[in-house]
Amino acid sequence: MSNKIQIRSYNPDDCNTLMAAGADPLLARLFAARAVAEPHQLADKLSGLIPFTELKGCEEAACRLADAVARRENILIVADYDADGATACAVAVTGLRSMGAAVDFLVPNRFEHGYGLTPELAELAAAQGAQILMTVDNGIASLAGVARAQVLGLEVIVTDHHLPAEQVPDCLIVNPNQAGCTFASKSLAGVGVVFYVLMALRAQLRARGAFSDRPEPNLGELLDLVALGTVADVVGLDYNNRILVSQGLKRMRSGKMRPGIRALFKVARRDWRKAQPFDMGFALGPRINAAGRLEDMSLGIACLLAEDDETAEALAGQLNDLNIERREIEQSMLQDALDSFPEVLPAGQTTVVAYRDDFHQGVVGIVASRLKERFYRPAIVFAPADNGEVRGSGRSIPALHLRDALDLVSKRHPDLILKFGGHAMAAGLSIREENIAAFQTAFEQAVRESVREEDLSQTYVTDGSLAAADITLERAQTLALQVWGQGFAPPSFTDEFAVVRQQPMGVNHKKVWLRKDGFEFEAMFWRCTETIPERIRTVYRPVANEWRNQTELQLYIDYWEAA
């Protein structure tokens, strides 16, 4: 077996336990290989969620918000400008209004305000008459912004999920990753944190008798937004998050979704009746993100808050146009970045850092992701900001915790990074333009100390062989209905096939017919122009491919080598 291909191990006892509970044998094997050991984790009932009482600060925030509802105090939501922030904002505004709150929102412009709650945004909030300022998907690093808001007389509630630094704002905080929080789902997205706050608020209002003369709001109606934000933010899909995503997908498939989400499905030409995580991550999420990347995320939030199909479709159309523009900018930037690197990086180089003074701030994260995929190295791409600063966005490989690497650089060179934040796989930072070369050297040194040579060669972790008789359209459709994603990887398999015939598909792809144990399969080799040898070992995924109202089985080939 190639050292590029590994097979996930699993506990046979766990697999048998899941099958005894009624799980399909293949799904039982796949789930057991992803650390699912208890039959209750096969279910996706909302009753399986971790109680909000275990999320530090959640009940305190709910009590303060309940007081605000009773007093009709003005609440202002300050959102992040990505899909998680947009959905979190829509959930907060919709949920709070359903409970009688006076609430509005303010979202920073990437190009004017920068990231998070800044002092300038605090002043805007005060000017709008806000009394309580609540952040969603940001705020844990906004020391100056929170302090300024408090000086101006605003109370601040931070709801966030990003990793905190050593110092955090002096205010009420709801964040599963804050010190002293024992909440088991550390991967909760920003939209998930807000959903938990709303569950706690409803319980608090219920205890105060607020619903004695009117129906309680159904928070389940927000789960389409929660699912979208959770998948689009690429957080780990632990059991708690899988419940939220699964319930949101069920609402979408039954047509019980907000007009804005329905409109996004329409412009993306995806079928909401067959909604799956792929749609959230690669069709709907990018169109919302396009607003924050190129213009103002207020457009994306407005689409998610739209109350009728006509309004929603007009806004979704604008988001689709922005996404087309975003793709064009991305391709141009990516080519410029690739032109600055050799086809093969020098031996020993562990990082990729790119900058040009005509790069676009809104697209640096996507280009960093493409460079990471191309070279399989941690990648950071910078673009010009204001006052001689450049802002960068980075993407990492599994072996390197990117935020920790930036933290190490910051500790070694205190004057180099102006600010930074993020997660293991993605992070952002700002530095002075004249310090790009110095940062590149320091970052390379930090990463070189943290990874081994074998970490820099991509390994395909698969679920082993799949019997030819089990490679069916029905199997592909069953797999597509499950919740897969970050930390709960979509299944892939490895097998040897004989090559029957092959033909080019366009300029860059190939369609190949493969045979195994007397069964023949149609397979797609993406970005492949080579002649495929007579026998190959592959990493593949069975896919239910839809084309001209026909659904057929195809194998998508992620990797191949001569057998």
Coordinates of C-alpha atoms in Angstrom, one line a residue:
M1 CA 0.0 0.0 0.0
S2 CA 1.3 3.4 -0.9
N3 CA 2.5 5.7 1.9
K4 CA 0.1 8.3 0.4
I5 CA -2.9 6.1 1.3
Q6 CA -3.9 5.2 4.8
I7 CA -6.9 3.3 6.1
R8 CA -8.8 4.5 9.1
S9 CA -8.8 2.1 12.0
Y10 CA -12.0 1.4 13.9
N11 CA -13.0 -0.6 16.9
P12 CA -14.9 -3.7 15.8
D13 CA -16.8 -3.8 19.1
D14 CA -18.1 -0.3 18.5
C15 CA -19.1 -1.2 15.0
N16 CA -21.0 -4.3 16.3
T17 CA -22.7 -2.2 18.9
L18 CA -23.9 0.3 16.3
M19 CA -25.2 -2.5 14.0
A20 CA -27.0 -4.1 17.0
A21 CA -28.7 -0.8 17.4
G22 CA -29.9 -0.9 13.8
A23 CA -27.2 0.9 11.9
D24 CA -26.5 -0.1 8.3
P25 CA -23.3 -2.2 8.4
L26 CA -21.4 0.1 6.1
L27 CA -22.5 3.2 8.1
A28 CA -21.7 1.5 11.3
R29 CA -18.1 0.9 10.1
L30 CA -17.8 4.5 8.9
F31 CA -19.2 5.9 12.2
A32 CA -17.0 3.7 14.3
A33 CA -14.0 4.9 12.4
R34 CA -15.0 8.4 13.4
A35 CA -15.1 7.7 17.1
V36 CA -18.8 7.1 17.3
A37 CA -19.2 4.4 20.0
E38 CA -22.6 5.0 21.5
P39 CA -25.9 4.2 19.7
H40 CA -27.5 7.4 20.9
Q41 CA -25.1 9.3 18.6
L42 CA -26.8 7.7 15.6
A43 CA -29.8 9.9 16.4
D44 CA -30.1 13.6 15.7
K45 CA -32.8 14.7 18.1
L46 CA -32.6 18.2 19.6
S47 CA -32.9 16.6 23.0
G48 CA -29.4 15.3 22.5
L49 CA -27.9 18.7 22.5
I50 CA -25.6 19.7 25.4
P51 CA -27.8 21.8 27.8
F52 CA -27.3 25.6 27.6
T53 CA -26.7 25.5 31.4
E54 CA -23.2 24.1 30.7
L55 CA -22.1 27.0 28.5
K56 CA -20.4 29.5 30.7
G57 CA -22.0 33.0 30.7
C58 CA -25.0 31.8 28.7
E59 CA -27.6 32.1 31.5
E60 CA -26.1 35.4 32.7
A61 CA -26.5 36.8 29.2
A62 CA -30.0 35.4 29.0
C63 CA -31.0 37.2 32.2
R64 CA -29.6 40.5 31.0
L65 CA -31.3 40.2 27.7
A66 CA -34.6 39.2 29.4
D67 CA -34.3 42.5 31.4
A68 CA -33.7 44.3 28.1
V69 CA -36.8 42.8 26.6
A70 CA -38.9 43.8 29.6
R71 CA -37.5 47.4 29.6
R72 CA -37.6 47.7 25.7
E73 CA -33.9 48.7 25.8
N74 CA -32.2 49.1 22.4
I75 CA -30.0 46.1 21.5
L76 CA -27.5 46.4 18.7
I77 CA -25.9 43.3 17.2
V78 CA -22.4 43.7 15.9
A79 CA -21.6 40.9 13.5
D80 CA -18.6 39.5 11.7
Y81 CA -18.5 39.8 7.9
D82 CA -18.3 36.1 6.9
A83 CA -21.1 33.5 6.5
D84 CA -20.9 32.5 10.2
G85 CA -21.2 36.1 11.2
A86 CA -24.0 36.8 8.8
T87 CA -26.1 33.8 9.9
A88 CA -25.4 34.5 13.5
C89 CA -26.6 38.0 13.0
A90 CA -29.8 36.8 11.3
V91 CA -30.4 34.3 14.1
A92 CA -29.9 36.9 16.8
V93 CA -32.1 39.6 15.1
T94 CA -34.9 37.1 14.2
G95 CA -34.8 35.3 17.6
L96 CA -34.7 38.4 19.7
R97 CA -37.5 40.1 17.8
S98 CA -39.6 36.9 18.2
M99 CA -39.2 37.4 21.9
G100 CA -40.2 41.0 21.9
A101 CA -36.8 42.7 21.9
A102 CA -36.0 46.0 20.2
V103 CA -33.0 45.0 18.1
D104 CA -31.0 46.2 15.1
F105 CA -27.7 45.2 13.7
L106 CA -24.4 46.8 12.5
V107 CA -21.8 44.9 10.5
P108 CA -18.3 46.2 10.0
N109 CA -17.1 46.9 6.5
R110 CA -13.9 44.9 5.9
F111 CA -12.3 47.8 4.1
E112 CA -13.3 50.7 6.3
H113 CA -13.5 49.2 9.8
G114 CA -11.4 46.1 9.9
Y115 CA -12.3 43.0 11.9
G116 CA -14.4 42.9 15.1
L117 CA -15.8 45.5 17.5
T118 CA -13.4 48.5 17.1
P119 CA -13.6 51.8 19.0
E120 CA -15.0 53.4 15.8
L121 CA -17.8 50.8 15.7
A122 CA -18.6 51.4 19.3
E123 CA -19.0 55.1 18.5
L124 CA -21.3 54.3 15.6
A125 CA -23.4 52.1 18.0
A126 CA -23.7 54.8 20.5
A127 CA -24.7 57.3 17.8
Q128 CA -27.5 54.9 16.8
G129 CA -28.9 55.0 20.3
A130 CA -27.9 51.5 21.4
Q131 CA -28.0 50.6 25.1
I132 CA -26.8 47.1 24.9
L133 CA -24.2 46.0 22.3
M134 CA -24.0 42.3 21.6
T135 CA -21.3 40.8 19.4
V136 CA -21.8 37.7 17.3
D137 CA -18.9 35.6 16.0
N138 CA -16.5 38.2 17.2
G139 CA -15.5 40.3 20.2
I140 CA -13.2 38.0 22.2
A141 CA -10.2 40.0 21.0
S142 CA -11.9 43.4 21.0
L143 CA -10.3 44.9 24.1
A144 CA -10.2 48.5 22.9
G145 CA -13.7 48.3 21.2
V146 CA -15.4 46.9 24.3
A147 CA -13.6 49.5 26.6
R148 CA -14.7 52.3 24.3
A149 CA -18.3 51.1 24.2
Q150 CA -18.3 51.0 28.0
V151 CA -16.9 54.5 28.3
L152 CA -19.8 55.6 26.0
G153 CA -22.3 54.0 28.4
L154 CA -23.1 50.9 26.5
E155 CA -23.3 47.5 28.1
V156 CA -21.5 44.8 26.1
I157 CA -22.2 41.1 25.7
V158 CA -19.6 39.2 23.7
T159 CA -20.8 36.0 22.0
D160 CA -17.9 34.4 20.1
H161 CA -16.2 31.1 19.5
H162 CA -12.7 32.1 18.5
L163 CA -9.8 31.2 20.7
P164 CA -9.1 33.9 23.3
A165 CA -5.7 35.5 24.0
E166 CA -4.3 35.8 27.5
Q167 CA -6.4 38.9 28.1
V168 CA -10.1 39.1 27.2
P169 CA -12.6 42.0 27.4
D170 CA -13.9 43.0 30.8
C171 CA -17.6 42.2 30.1
L172 CA -20.1 39.4 30.0
I173 CA -18.7 36.7 27.6
V174 CA -20.3 33.6 26.1
N175 CA -17.7 31.5 24.4
P176 CA -17.1 27.8 24.8
N177 CA -13.4 28.3 24.4
Q178 CA -13.0 30.9 27.2
A179 CA -11.1 29.9 30.4
G180 CA -13.2 28.0 32.9
C181 CA -15.9 26.9 30.4
T182 CA -16.5 23.2 30.6
F183 CA -18.9 23.1 27.6
A184 CA -18.0 19.9 25.8
S185 CA -18.5 21.2 22.3
K186 CA -15.5 23.5 21.8
S187 CA -16.3 23.5 18.0
L188 CA -19.5 25.4 18.3
A189 CA -19.7 28.0 15.6
G190 CA -20.5 31.6 16.2
V191 CA -24.1 31.0 15.0
G192 CA -24.3 28.0 17.4
V193 CA -23.3 30.2 20.3
V194 CA -26.1 32.7 19.5
F195 CA -28.6 29.9 19.2
Y196 CA -27.7 28.7 22.6
V197 CA -28.1 32.2 24.1
L198 CA -31.6 32.3 22.5
M199 CA -32.5 28.9 24.1
A200 CA -31.4 30.2 27.5
L201 CA -33.3 33.5 26.9
R202 CA -36.5 31.7 26.0
A203 CA -36.2 29.6 29.2
Q204 CA -35.6 32.7 31.2
L205 CA -38.6 34.5 29.7
R206 CA -40.7 31.4 30.2
A207 CA -39.8 31.3 33.9
R208 CA -40.8 35.0 34.2
G209 CA -44.2 34.2 32.7
A210 CA -43.6 36.2 29.5
F211 CA -45.5 33.7 27.4
S212 CA -48.6 33.4 29.5
D213 CA -50.6 35.4 27.0
R214 CA -48.8 34.5 23.7
P215 CA -47.2 31.5 22.1
E216 CA -43.5 30.8 22.7
P217 CA -41.3 31.3 19.7
N218 CA -40.2 28.2 17.9
L219 CA -36.5 28.4 17.8
G220 CA -36.4 25.3 15.5
E221 CA -37.3 27.7 12.7
L222 CA -33.8 29.2 13.0
L223 CA -32.0 25.9 12.4
D224 CA -31.6 26.3 8.6
L225 CA -29.5 29.4 9.4
V226 CA -27.6 27.6 12.2
A227 CA -26.8 24.7 9.8
L228 CA -25.6 27.0 7.1
G229 CA -23.3 29.0 9.3
T230 CA -21.9 26.0 11.0
V231 CA -21.0 24.2 7.8
A232 CA -19.8 27.4 6.0
D233 CA -17.4 28.2 8.9
V234 CA -15.7 24.8 8.6
V235 CA -15.9 24.1 12.4
G236 CA -15.5 20.5 13.6
L237 CA -18.7 18.5 13.3
D238 CA -18.7 16.9 16.7
Y239 CA -22.0 15.2 17.8
N240 CA -23.5 18.5 19.0
N241 CA -22.8 20.3 15.8
R242 CA -24.0 17.3 13.7
I243 CA -27.4 17.5 15.5
L244 CA -27.7 21.2 14.6
V245 CA -26.7 20.6 11.0
S246 CA -28.8 17.5 10.6
Q247 CA -31.9 19.3 11.9
G248 CA -31.3 22.3 9.7
L249 CA -30.9 20.1 6.6
K250 CA -34.2 18.3 7.4
R251 CA -36.0 21.7 7.5
M252 CA -34.5 22.6 4.2
R253 CA -35.4 19.3 2.5
S254 CA -39.0 19.7 3.7
G255 CA -39.2 23.2 2.4
K256 CA -39.3 24.8 5.8
M257 CA -36.6 27.4 5.3
R258 CA -36.3 31.1 5.2
P259 CA -37.0 32.8 1.8
G260 CA -33.3 33.9 1.6
I261 CA -32.0 30.4 1.9
R262 CA -34.5 29.1 -0.7
A263 CA -33.4 32.0 -3.0
L264 CA -29.7 31.1 -2.6
F265 CA -30.5 27.5 -3.6
K266 CA -32.2 28.8 -6.6
V267 CA -29.4 31.1 -7.9
A268 CA -26.8 28.4 -7.1
R269 CA -28.9 25.9 -9.1
R270 CA -29.0 23.4 -6.3
D271 CA -32.0 21.3 -5.3
W272 CA -33.1 22.1 -1.7
R273 CA -35.1 18.9 -1.6
K274 CA -31.7 17.1 -1.6
A275 CA -29.9 19.6 0.6
Q276 CA -26.6 18.3 2.0
P277 CA -23.5 19.9 3.7
F278 CA -21.8 20.3 0.3
D279 CA -24.4 22.8 -0.7
M280 CA -23.8 24.8 2.5
G281 CA -20.1 24.9 2.1
F282 CA -19.6 25.2 -1.7
A283 CA -22.8 26.8 -3.0
L284 CA -24.7 29.0 -0.5
G285 CA -21.9 29.9 1.9
P286 CA -19.6 31.4 -0.8
R287 CA -22.4 33.5 -2.2
I288 CA -23.0 35.0 1.3
N289 CA -19.3 35.4 1.8
A290 CA -19.0 37.3 -1.5
A291 CA -20.8 40.3 0.0
G292 CA -18.3 40.6 2.9
R293 CA -15.4 40.0 0.6
L294 CA -16.2 42.6 -2.1
E295 CA -18.7 45.0 -0.6
D296 CA -20.7 45.0 2.6
M297 CA -22.1 42.0 4.4
S298 CA -25.3 43.9 5.1
L299 CA -26.4 42.6 1.7
G300 CA -25.9 39.0 2.8
I301 CA -27.7 39.6 6.1
A302 CA -30.6 41.4 4.3
C303 CA -31.0 38.3 2.1
L304 CA -31.1 36.0 5.1
L305 CA -33.6 38.3 6.9
A306 CA -35.9 38.8 3.8
E307 CA -39.5 37.9 4.6
D308 CA -40.8 37.2 1.1
D309 CA -39.5 35.3 -2.0
E310 CA -39.5 38.3 -4.3
T311 CA -37.2 40.4 -2.0
A312 CA -35.0 37.4 -1.3
E313 CA -34.5 36.4 -4.9
A314 CA -33.5 40.0 -5.8
L315 CA -30.9 40.0 -3.1
A316 CA -29.7 36.5 -3.9
G317 CA -29.2 37.6 -7.5
Q318 CA -27.0 40.4 -6.3
L319 CA -25.0 38.0 -4.1
N320 CA -24.6 35.7 -7.1
D321 CA -23.3 38.5 -9.3
L322 CA -20.8 39.4 -6.5
N323 CA -19.7 35.7 -6.3
I324 CA -19.0 35.6 -10.0
E325 CA -16.9 38.8 -9.7
R326 CA -15.1 37.2 -6.6
R327 CA -14.2 34.1 -8.7
E328 CA -12.7 36.3 -11.4
I329 CA -10.6 38.2 -8.9
E330 CA -9.6 35.0 -7.2
Q331 CA -8.4 33.4 -10.4
S332 CA -6.3 36.4 -11.4
M333 CA -4.8 36.7 -7.9
L334 CA -4.1 33.0 -7.7
Q335 CA -2.3 33.0 -11.1
D336 CA -0.2 36.0 -10.0
A337 CA 0.7 34.3 -6.8
L338 CA 1.6 31.0 -8.5
D339 CA 3.8 32.9 -11.0
S340 CA 5.9 34.1 -8.1
F341 CA 6.7 30.5 -7.0
P342 CA 8.6 27.7 -8.8
E343 CA 6.6 24.6 -9.8
V344 CA 8.4 22.7 -7.0
L345 CA 9.3 24.5 -3.8
P346 CA 13.0 24.3 -2.7
A347 CA 13.9 21.4 -0.4
G348 CA 13.2 22.3 3.2
Q349 CA 10.7 25.2 2.5
T350 CA 7.8 24.6 4.9
T351 CA 5.6 27.7 4.2
V352 CA 4.2 29.9 1.4
V353 CA 3.8 33.6 1.8
A354 CA 2.5 35.8 -1.0
Y355 CA 1.9 39.6 -1.4
R356 CA 1.3 42.1 -4.2
D357 CA 0.2 45.7 -3.8
D358 CA -2.7 45.0 -6.2
F359 CA -4.1 42.0 -4.3
H360 CA -7.7 42.3 -3.0
Q361 CA -8.2 42.1 0.8
G362 CA -11.5 40.3 0.4
V363 CA -10.1 37.3 -1.5
V364 CA -6.8 36.6 0.3
G365 CA -8.2 33.8 2.4
I366 CA -9.5 31.9 -0.7
V367 CA -6.2 32.3 -2.5
A368 CA -4.3 31.2 0.6
S369 CA -6.5 28.0 0.6
R370 CA -5.7 27.4 -3.1
L371 CA -1.9 27.8 -2.5
K372 CA -2.1 25.5 0.5
E373 CA -3.8 22.9 -1.7
R374 CA -1.3 23.4 -4.5
F375 CA 1.9 23.1 -2.4
Y376 CA 0.5 21.4 0.7
R377 CA 2.2 23.9 2.9
P378 CA 0.8 26.5 5.4
A379 CA 0.0 29.5 3.3
I380 CA -0.5 33.2 4.1
V381 CA -1.6 35.8 1.5
F382 CA -1.4 39.5 2.2
A383 CA -3.1 42.5 0.6
P384 CA -2.7 46.3 1.2
A385 CA -4.8 47.9 4.0
D386 CA -4.4 51.5 5.3
N387 CA -1.6 53.5 6.8
G388 CA 1.1 51.3 5.5
E389 CA -0.4 48.1 6.9
V390 CA -1.1 44.8 5.1
R391 CA -3.7 42.3 6.2
G392 CA -3.1 38.6 5.7
S393 CA -5.2 35.5 5.8
G394 CA -3.8 32.0 6.3
R395 CA -4.7 28.4 5.8
S396 CA -2.9 25.5 7.3
I397 CA -2.3 21.7 7.0
P398 CA -3.5 19.3 9.7
A399 CA 0.0 19.0 11.2
L400 CA 0.2 22.7 12.1
H401 CA -2.0 24.8 14.4
L402 CA -1.8 28.1 12.6
R403 CA -2.9 30.4 15.3
D404 CA -0.4 28.8 17.7
A405 CA 2.3 29.3 15.1
L406 CA 1.4 33.0 14.8
D407 CA 1.4 33.3 18.6
L408 CA 4.9 31.9 18.7
V409 CA 6.1 34.4 16.1
S410 CA 4.4 37.2 18.1
K411 CA 6.1 36.2 21.3
R412 CA 9.5 36.0 19.6
H413 CA 9.1 39.2 17.7
P414 CA 6.8 41.4 19.8
D415 CA 6.8 44.3 17.3
L416 CA 6.3 42.3 14.1
I417 CA 2.6 41.3 14.2
L418 CA 0.2 44.1 15.0
K419 CA -2.8 41.8 15.7
F420 CA -3.8 38.3 14.9
G421 CA -6.4 35.6 15.7
G422 CA -8.1 32.5 14.4
H423 CA -8.1 28.7 14.6
A424 CA -5.9 25.7 13.9
M425 CA -6.6 25.7 10.2
A426 CA -7.3 29.3 9.5
A427 CA -6.1 32.6 10.9
G428 CA -5.8 36.3 10.1
L429 CA -3.2 39.0 10.9
S430 CA -2.0 42.5 10.2
I431 CA 1.6 43.7 9.9
R432 CA 3.5 46.7 8.5
E433 CA 4.2 46.4 4.7
E434 CA 7.9 46.9 5.3
N435 CA 7.9 43.9 7.6
I436 CA 6.7 41.3 5.1
A437 CA 10.1 39.8 4.5
A438 CA 10.9 39.7 8.2
F439 CA 7.6 38.0 8.9
Q440 CA 8.2 35.5 6.2
T441 CA 11.5 34.5 7.7
A442 CA 10.1 34.3 11.3
F443 CA 7.0 32.4 10.2
E444 CA 9.2 29.9 8.2
Q445 CA 11.4 29.4 11.2
A446 CA 8.4 28.8 13.6
V447 CA 6.8 26.3 11.2
R448 CA 10.0 24.5 10.5
E449 CA 10.4 23.8 14.2
S450 CA 6.8 22.5 14.5
V451 CA 6.4 20.1 11.6
R452 CA 8.2 17.0 10.4
E453 CA 9.2 16.3 6.8
E454 CA 6.5 13.6 6.5
D455 CA 3.9 16.1 7.6
L456 CA 4.5 18.0 4.4
S457 CA 3.4 15.2 2.1
Q458 CA -0.3 14.8 1.7
T459 CA -1.7 11.6 3.0
Y460 CA -5.2 10.3 1.9
V461 CA -6.9 8.8 4.9
T462 CA -9.6 6.4 3.6
D463 CA -12.2 3.9 4.8
G464 CA -10.5 1.0 3.1
S465 CA -11.9 -1.2 0.4
L466 CA -15.5 -1.3 -0.7
A467 CA -16.9 -4.5 -2.2
A468 CA -17.7 -4.1 -5.9
A469 CA -21.3 -5.2 -5.3
D470 CA -21.6 -2.4 -2.7
I471 CA -20.5 0.4 -5.1
T472 CA -24.0 1.3 -6.1
L473 CA -26.1 4.4 -6.8
E474 CA -28.2 3.6 -3.7
R475 CA -25.1 3.5 -1.5
A476 CA -23.9 6.9 -2.9
Q477 CA -27.4 8.4 -2.2
T478 CA -27.4 7.0 1.4
L479 CA -23.9 8.4 2.1
A480 CA -24.9 11.8 0.7
L481 CA -27.8 12.1 3.2
Q482 CA -25.4 11.9 6.2
V483 CA -23.8 14.9 7.9
W484 CA -20.1 14.9 6.9
G485 CA -17.6 17.7 7.2
Q486 CA -14.7 19.1 9.1
G487 CA -13.6 16.6 11.8
F488 CA -16.1 14.1 10.5
A489 CA -14.6 13.4 7.1
P490 CA -16.7 12.4 4.2
P491 CA -16.1 8.7 3.4
S492 CA -13.6 7.8 0.7
F493 CA -12.4 4.3 -0.3
T494 CA -9.3 2.7 -1.8
D495 CA -9.3 -0.1 -4.3
E496 CA -7.5 -1.4 -7.4
F497 CA -9.2 -1.2 -10.7
A498 CA -8.5 -2.3 -14.3
V499 CA -8.9 0.5 -16.8
V500 CA -11.3 -0.4 -19.6
R501 CA -11.3 2.8 -21.6
Q502 CA -10.8 6.6 -21.2
Q503 CA -11.7 9.8 -22.9
P504 CA -10.9 13.5 -22.3
M505 CA -13.6 15.7 -20.8
G506 CA -12.9 19.3 -21.9
V507 CA -9.4 20.4 -21.6
N508 CA -8.4 19.4 -18.0
H509 CA -10.5 16.4 -17.0
K510 CA -11.0 12.7 -18.0
K511 CA -13.8 10.2 -17.9
V512 CA -12.5 6.7 -17.4
W513 CA -14.4 3.4 -17.2
L514 CA -13.0 1.1 -14.5
R515 CA -13.6 -2.6 -13.7
K516 CA -13.4 -4.5 -10.5
D517 CA -14.6 -8.1 -9.8
G518 CA -16.7 -8.1 -13.0
F519 CA -18.4 -4.8 -12.3
E520 CA -17.8 -1.7 -14.4
F521 CA -17.9 1.9 -13.1
E522 CA -17.8 5.3 -14.7
A523 CA -15.2 7.5 -13.0
M524 CA -14.2 11.2 -13.2
F525 CA -10.6 12.2 -13.0
W526 CA -10.6 15.9 -12.3
R527 CA -7.6 18.1 -13.4
C528 CA -6.1 15.1 -15.1
T529 CA -4.6 15.1 -18.6
E530 CA -2.3 12.1 -18.3
T531 CA -2.9 8.7 -19.9
I532 CA -4.1 6.4 -17.2
P533 CA -2.3 3.0 -17.1
E534 CA -4.0 -0.4 -17.5
R535 CA -4.2 -1.0 -13.7
I536 CA -4.4 1.6 -11.0
R537 CA -4.9 2.0 -7.2
T538 CA -7.3 4.8 -6.4
V539 CA -8.8 6.9 -3.6
Y540 CA -12.4 7.5 -4.7
R541 CA -15.9 8.6 -3.6
P542 CA -19.1 7.1 -4.9
V543 CA -21.3 10.0 -6.0
A544 CA -24.9 10.3 -7.2
N545 CA -24.3 12.5 -10.3
E546 CA -27.3 14.4 -11.7
W547 CA -27.3 15.4 -15.4
R548 CA -30.3 16.3 -17.5
N549 CA -32.8 14.9 -15.1
Q550 CA -30.9 11.6 -14.9
T551 CA -29.2 10.3 -11.8
E552 CA -26.3 7.9 -12.2
L553 CA -23.4 6.5 -10.2
Q554 CA -20.0 8.0 -10.7
L555 CA -16.8 7.6 -8.9
Y556 CA -14.9 10.8 -8.2
I557 CA -11.2 10.0 -8.1
D558 CA -9.3 12.0 -5.5
Y559 CA -5.9 10.3 -6.1
W560 CA -4.5 7.5 -8.3
E561 CA -1.3 5.7 -8.9
A562 CA -0.2 2.8 -11.1
A563 CA -0.9 -0.5 -9.4

